[in-house]
PDB file of C-alpha atoms and ligand atoms in Angstrom:
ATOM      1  CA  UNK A   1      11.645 -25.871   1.259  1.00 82.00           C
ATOM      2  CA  UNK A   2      13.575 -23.547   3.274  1.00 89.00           C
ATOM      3  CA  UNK A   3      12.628 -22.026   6.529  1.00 92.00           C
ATOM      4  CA  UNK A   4      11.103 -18.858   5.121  1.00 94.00           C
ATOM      5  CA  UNK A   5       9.044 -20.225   2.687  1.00 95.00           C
ATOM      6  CA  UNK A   6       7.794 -22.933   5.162  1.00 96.00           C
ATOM      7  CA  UNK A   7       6.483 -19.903   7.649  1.00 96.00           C
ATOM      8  CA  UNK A   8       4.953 -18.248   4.699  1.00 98.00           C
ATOM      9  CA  UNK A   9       3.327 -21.518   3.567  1.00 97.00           C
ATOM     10  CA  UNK A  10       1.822 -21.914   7.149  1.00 97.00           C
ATOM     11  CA  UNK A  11       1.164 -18.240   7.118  1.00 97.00           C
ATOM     12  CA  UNK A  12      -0.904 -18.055   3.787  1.00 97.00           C
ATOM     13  CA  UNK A  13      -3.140 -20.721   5.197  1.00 97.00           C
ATOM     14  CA  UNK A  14      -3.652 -18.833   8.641  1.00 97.00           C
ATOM     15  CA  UNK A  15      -4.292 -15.695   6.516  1.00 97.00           C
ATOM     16  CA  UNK A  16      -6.907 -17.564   4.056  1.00 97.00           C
ATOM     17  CA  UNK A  17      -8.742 -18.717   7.122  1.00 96.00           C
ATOM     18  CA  UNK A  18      -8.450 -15.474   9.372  1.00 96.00           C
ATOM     19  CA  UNK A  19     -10.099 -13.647   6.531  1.00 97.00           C
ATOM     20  CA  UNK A  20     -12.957 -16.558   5.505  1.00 96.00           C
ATOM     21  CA  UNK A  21     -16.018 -14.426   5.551  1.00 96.00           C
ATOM     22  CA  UNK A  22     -14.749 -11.139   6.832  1.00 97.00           C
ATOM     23  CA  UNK A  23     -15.713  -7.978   3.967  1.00 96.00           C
ATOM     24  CA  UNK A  24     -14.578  -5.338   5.797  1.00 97.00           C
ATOM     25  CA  UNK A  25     -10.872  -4.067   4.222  1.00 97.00           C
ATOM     26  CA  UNK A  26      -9.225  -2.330   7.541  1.00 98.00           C
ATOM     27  CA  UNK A  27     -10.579  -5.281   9.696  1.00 98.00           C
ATOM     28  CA  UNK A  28      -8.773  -8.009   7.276  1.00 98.00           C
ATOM     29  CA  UNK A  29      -5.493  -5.339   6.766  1.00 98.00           C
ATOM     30  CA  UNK A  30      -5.126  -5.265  10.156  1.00 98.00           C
ATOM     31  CA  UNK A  31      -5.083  -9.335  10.841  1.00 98.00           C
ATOM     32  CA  UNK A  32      -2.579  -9.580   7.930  1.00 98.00           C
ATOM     33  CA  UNK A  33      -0.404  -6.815   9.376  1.00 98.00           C
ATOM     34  CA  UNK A  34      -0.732  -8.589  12.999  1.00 98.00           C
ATOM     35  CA  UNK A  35       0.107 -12.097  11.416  1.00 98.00           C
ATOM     36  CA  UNK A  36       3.104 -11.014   9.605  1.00 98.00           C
ATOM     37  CA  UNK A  37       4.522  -8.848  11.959  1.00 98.00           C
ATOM     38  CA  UNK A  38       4.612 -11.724  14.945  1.00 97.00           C
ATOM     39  CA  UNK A  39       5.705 -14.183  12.588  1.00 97.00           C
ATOM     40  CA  UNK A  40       8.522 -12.479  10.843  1.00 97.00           C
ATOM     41  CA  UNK A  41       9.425  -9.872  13.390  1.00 97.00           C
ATOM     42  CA  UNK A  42       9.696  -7.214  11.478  1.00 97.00           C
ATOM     43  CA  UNK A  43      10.147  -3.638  12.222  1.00 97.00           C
ATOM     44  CA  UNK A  44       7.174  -1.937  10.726  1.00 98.00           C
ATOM     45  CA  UNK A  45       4.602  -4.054   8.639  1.00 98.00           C
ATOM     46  CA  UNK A  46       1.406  -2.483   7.635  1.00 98.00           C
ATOM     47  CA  UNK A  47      -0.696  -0.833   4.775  1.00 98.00           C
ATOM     48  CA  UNK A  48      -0.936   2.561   2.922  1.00 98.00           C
ATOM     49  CA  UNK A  49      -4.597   3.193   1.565  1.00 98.00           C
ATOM     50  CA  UNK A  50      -4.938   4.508  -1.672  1.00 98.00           C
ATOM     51  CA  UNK A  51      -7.125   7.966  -1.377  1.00 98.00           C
ATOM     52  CA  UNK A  52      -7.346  10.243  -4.685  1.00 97.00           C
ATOM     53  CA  UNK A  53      -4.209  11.275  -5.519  1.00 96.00           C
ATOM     54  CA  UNK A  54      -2.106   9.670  -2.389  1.00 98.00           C
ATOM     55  CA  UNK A  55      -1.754   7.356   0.226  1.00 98.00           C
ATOM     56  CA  UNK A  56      -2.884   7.288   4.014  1.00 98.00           C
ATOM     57  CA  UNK A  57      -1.628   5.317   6.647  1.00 98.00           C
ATOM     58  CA  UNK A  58      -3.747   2.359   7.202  1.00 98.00           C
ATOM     59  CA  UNK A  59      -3.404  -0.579   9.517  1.00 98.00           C
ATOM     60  CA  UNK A  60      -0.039  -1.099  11.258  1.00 98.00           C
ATOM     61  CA  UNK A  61       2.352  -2.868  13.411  1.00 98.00           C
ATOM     62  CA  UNK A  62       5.325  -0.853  14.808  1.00 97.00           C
ATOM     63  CA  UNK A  63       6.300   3.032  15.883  1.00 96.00           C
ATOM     64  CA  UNK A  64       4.280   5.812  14.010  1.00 96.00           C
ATOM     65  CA  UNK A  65       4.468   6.168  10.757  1.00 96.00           C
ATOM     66  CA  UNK A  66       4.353   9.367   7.857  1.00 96.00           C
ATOM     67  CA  UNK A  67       0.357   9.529   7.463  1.00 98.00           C
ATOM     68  CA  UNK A  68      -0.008  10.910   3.774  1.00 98.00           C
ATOM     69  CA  UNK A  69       2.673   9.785   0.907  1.00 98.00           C
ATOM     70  CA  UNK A  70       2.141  11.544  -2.201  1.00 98.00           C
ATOM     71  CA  UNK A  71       1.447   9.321  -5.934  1.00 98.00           C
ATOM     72  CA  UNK A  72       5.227   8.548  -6.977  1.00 97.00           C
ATOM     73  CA  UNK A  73       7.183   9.470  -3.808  1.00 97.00           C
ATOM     74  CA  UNK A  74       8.739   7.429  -1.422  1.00 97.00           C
ATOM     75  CA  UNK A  75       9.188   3.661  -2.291  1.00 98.00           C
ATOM     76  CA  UNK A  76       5.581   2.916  -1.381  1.00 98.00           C
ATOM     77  CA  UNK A  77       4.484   6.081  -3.702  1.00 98.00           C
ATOM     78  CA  UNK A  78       6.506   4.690  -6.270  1.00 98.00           C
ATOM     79  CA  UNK A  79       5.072   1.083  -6.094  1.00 98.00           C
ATOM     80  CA  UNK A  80       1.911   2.432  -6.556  1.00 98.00           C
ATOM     81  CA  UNK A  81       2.818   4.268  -9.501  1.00 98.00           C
ATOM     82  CA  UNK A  82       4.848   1.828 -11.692  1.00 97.00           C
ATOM     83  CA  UNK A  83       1.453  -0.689 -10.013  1.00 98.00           C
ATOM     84  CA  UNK A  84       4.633  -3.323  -9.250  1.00 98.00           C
ATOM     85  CA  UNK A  85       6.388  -4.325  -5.734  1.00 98.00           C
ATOM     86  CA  UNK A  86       9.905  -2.648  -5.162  1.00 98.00           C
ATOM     87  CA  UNK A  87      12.418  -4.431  -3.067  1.00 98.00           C
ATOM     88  CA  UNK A  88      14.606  -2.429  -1.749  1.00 98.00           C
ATOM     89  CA  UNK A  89      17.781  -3.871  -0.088  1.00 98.00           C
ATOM     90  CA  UNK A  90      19.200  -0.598   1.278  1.00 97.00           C
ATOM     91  CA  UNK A  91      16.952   2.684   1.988  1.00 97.00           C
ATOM     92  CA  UNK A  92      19.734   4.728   1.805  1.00 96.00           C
ATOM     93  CA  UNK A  93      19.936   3.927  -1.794  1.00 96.00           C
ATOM     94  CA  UNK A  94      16.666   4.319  -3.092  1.00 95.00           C
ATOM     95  CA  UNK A  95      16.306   7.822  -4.261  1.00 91.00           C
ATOM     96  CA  UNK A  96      13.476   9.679  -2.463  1.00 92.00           C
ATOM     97  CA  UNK A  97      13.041   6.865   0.086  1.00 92.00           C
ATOM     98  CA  UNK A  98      10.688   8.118   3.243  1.00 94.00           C
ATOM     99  CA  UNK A  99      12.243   7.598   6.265  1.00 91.00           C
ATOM    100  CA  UNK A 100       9.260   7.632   8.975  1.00 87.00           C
ATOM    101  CA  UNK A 101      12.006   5.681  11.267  1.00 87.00           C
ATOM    102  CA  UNK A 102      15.939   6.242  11.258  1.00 89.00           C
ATOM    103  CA  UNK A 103      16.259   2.363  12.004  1.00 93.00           C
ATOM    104  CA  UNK A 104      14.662   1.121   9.290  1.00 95.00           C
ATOM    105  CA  UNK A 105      17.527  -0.467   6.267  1.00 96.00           C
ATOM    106  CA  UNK A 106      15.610  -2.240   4.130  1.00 98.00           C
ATOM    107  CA  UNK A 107      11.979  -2.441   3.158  1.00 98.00           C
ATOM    108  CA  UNK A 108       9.368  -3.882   0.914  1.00 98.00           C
ATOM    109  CA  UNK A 109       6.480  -2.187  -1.160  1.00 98.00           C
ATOM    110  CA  UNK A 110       3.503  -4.655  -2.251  1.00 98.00           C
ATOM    111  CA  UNK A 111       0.422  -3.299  -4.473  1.00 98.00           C
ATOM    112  CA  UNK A 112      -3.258  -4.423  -3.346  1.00 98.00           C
ATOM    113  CA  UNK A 113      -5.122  -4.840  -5.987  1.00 98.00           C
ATOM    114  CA  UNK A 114      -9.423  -4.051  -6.038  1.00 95.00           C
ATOM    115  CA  UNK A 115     -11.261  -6.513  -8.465  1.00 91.00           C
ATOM    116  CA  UNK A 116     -10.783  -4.262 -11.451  1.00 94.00           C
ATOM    117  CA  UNK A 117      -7.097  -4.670 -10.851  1.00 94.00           C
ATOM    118  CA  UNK A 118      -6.578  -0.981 -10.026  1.00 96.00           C
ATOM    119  CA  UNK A 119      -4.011  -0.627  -7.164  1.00 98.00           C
ATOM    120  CA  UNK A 120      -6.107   0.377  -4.107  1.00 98.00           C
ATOM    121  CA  UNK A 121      -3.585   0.079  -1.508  1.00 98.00           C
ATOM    122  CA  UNK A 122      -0.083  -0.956  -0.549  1.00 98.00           C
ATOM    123  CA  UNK A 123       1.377  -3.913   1.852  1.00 98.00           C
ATOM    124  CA  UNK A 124       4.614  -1.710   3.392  1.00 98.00           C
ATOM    125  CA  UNK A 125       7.245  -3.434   5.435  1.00 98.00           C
ATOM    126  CA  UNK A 126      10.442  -2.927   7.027  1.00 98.00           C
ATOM    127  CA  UNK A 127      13.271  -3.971   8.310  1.00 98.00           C
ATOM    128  CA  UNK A 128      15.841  -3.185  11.111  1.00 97.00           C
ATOM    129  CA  UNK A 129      18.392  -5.008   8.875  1.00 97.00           C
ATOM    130  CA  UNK A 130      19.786  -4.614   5.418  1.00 98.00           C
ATOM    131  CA  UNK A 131      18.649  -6.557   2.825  1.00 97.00           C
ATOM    132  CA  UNK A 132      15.817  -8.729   4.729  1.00 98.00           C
ATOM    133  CA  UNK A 133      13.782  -9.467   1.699  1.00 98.00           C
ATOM    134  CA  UNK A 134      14.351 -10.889  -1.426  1.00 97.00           C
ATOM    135  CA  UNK A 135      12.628 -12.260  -4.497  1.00 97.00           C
ATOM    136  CA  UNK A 136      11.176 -15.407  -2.020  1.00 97.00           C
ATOM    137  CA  UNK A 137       9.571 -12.370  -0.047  1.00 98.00           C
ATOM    138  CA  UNK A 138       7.969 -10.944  -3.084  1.00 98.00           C
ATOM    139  CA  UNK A 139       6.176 -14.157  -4.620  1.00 98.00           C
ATOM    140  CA  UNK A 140       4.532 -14.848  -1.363  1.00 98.00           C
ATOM    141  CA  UNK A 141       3.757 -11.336   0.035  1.00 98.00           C
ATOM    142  CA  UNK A 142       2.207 -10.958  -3.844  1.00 98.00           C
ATOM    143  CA  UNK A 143      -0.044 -13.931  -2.777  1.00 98.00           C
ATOM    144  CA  UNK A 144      -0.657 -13.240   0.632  1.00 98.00           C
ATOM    145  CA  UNK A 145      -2.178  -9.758  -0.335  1.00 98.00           C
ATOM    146  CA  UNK A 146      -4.354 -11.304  -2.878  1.00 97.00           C
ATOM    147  CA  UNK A 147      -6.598 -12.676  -0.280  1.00 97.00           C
ATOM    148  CA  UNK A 148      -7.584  -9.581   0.857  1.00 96.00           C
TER     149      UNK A 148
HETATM  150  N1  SME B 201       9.660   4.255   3.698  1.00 87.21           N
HETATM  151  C1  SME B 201       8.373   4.428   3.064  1.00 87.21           C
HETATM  152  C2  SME B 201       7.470   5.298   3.897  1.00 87.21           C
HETATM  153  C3  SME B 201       6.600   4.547   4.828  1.00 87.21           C
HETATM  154  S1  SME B 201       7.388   4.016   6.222  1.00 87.21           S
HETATM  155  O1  SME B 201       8.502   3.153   5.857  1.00 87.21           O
HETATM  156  C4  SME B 201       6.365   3.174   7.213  1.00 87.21           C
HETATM  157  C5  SME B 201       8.553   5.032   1.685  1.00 87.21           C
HETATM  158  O2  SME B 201       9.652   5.469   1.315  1.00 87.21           O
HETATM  159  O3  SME B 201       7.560   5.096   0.958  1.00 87.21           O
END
C-alpha cells in the first residue's frame, strides 16, 4: 500500500469515529476539513454548501476564500453540475477556474451527496503544488465524504 493510501486508510477510520453520533452537517464538515488539512497539508481544504441555485462557503481550513460560486462556474460549480469530482492537475488550465488564492496549482472538487443522492455540497481542496492529486485521491476522498 503506498504511503498515501496508508494515511487515508488511517484517516477514514479517524473520520468514521470523529463523526459516530454527531447529526449536525457544519459540525462534522468542519472535523473532516480539520482532519484532512493536518494530515495532508494542504493549502485550502474545506466545503462549499449547496444553497438554491449556488454554493456558499462552508467549513474551512486555510486563507479566505470566494463566499458564493454560481451552479456551473468555477471547478467546484462545475462538479456540482456534471454531480462528478474533477481533478484538476493545473488551475491555469481549467477554463473558468476561481482563483480565491494566486498560490493555489492544483485542486480537487468532491460532490456530497444527501440520502436522495442529490448533490448537497462539495469537498474543495487545494494545493500549493501542481498536480497533488490523482485518481488514488479521488477513490478515497469519494469515501471519506460519504460518511458525512
Ligand atoms: N478554485 C475554486 C474556487 C474555490 S477556492 O479554490 C477555495 C473553483 O474554481 O471553483
Amino acid at each position: 500500500m503506498s504511503e498515501k493510501a496508508e494515511k487515508y486508510r488511517l484517516l477514514e477510520r479517524q473520520v468514521a469515529s470523529l463523526l459516530e453520533g454527531e447529526t449536525d452537517v457544519i459540525a462534522k464538515m468542519a472535523n473532516v476539513a480539520a482532519v484532512l488539512h493536518e494530515t495532508f497539508g494542504f493549502w485550502w481544504t474545506g466545503f462549499y454548501r449547496v444553497a438554491g441555485e449556488e454554493l456558499i462557503l462552508g467549513p474551512f481550513q486555510g486563507p479566505v476564500a470566494c463566499m458564493h460560486i454560481p451552479f456551473g462556474r468555477g471547478v467546484c460549480g462545475s462538479a456540482w453540475k456534471q454531480n462528478g469530482t474533477i481533478v484538476v492537475p493545473d488551475v491555469e488550465l481549467f477554463p473558468g477556474h476561481i482563483a480565491c488564492s494566486s498560490a493555489s496549482r492544483s485542486e480537487i472538487v468532491v460532490p456530497v451527496h444527501g440520502a436522495d443522492g442529490a448533490v448537497t455540497a462539495v469537498l474543495d481542496i487545494d494545493s500549493d503544488r501542481l498536480a497533488t492529486f490523482d485518481e488514488e485521491d479521488r477513490v478515497w476522498l469519494e469515501r471519506i465524504v460519504t460518511l458525512l
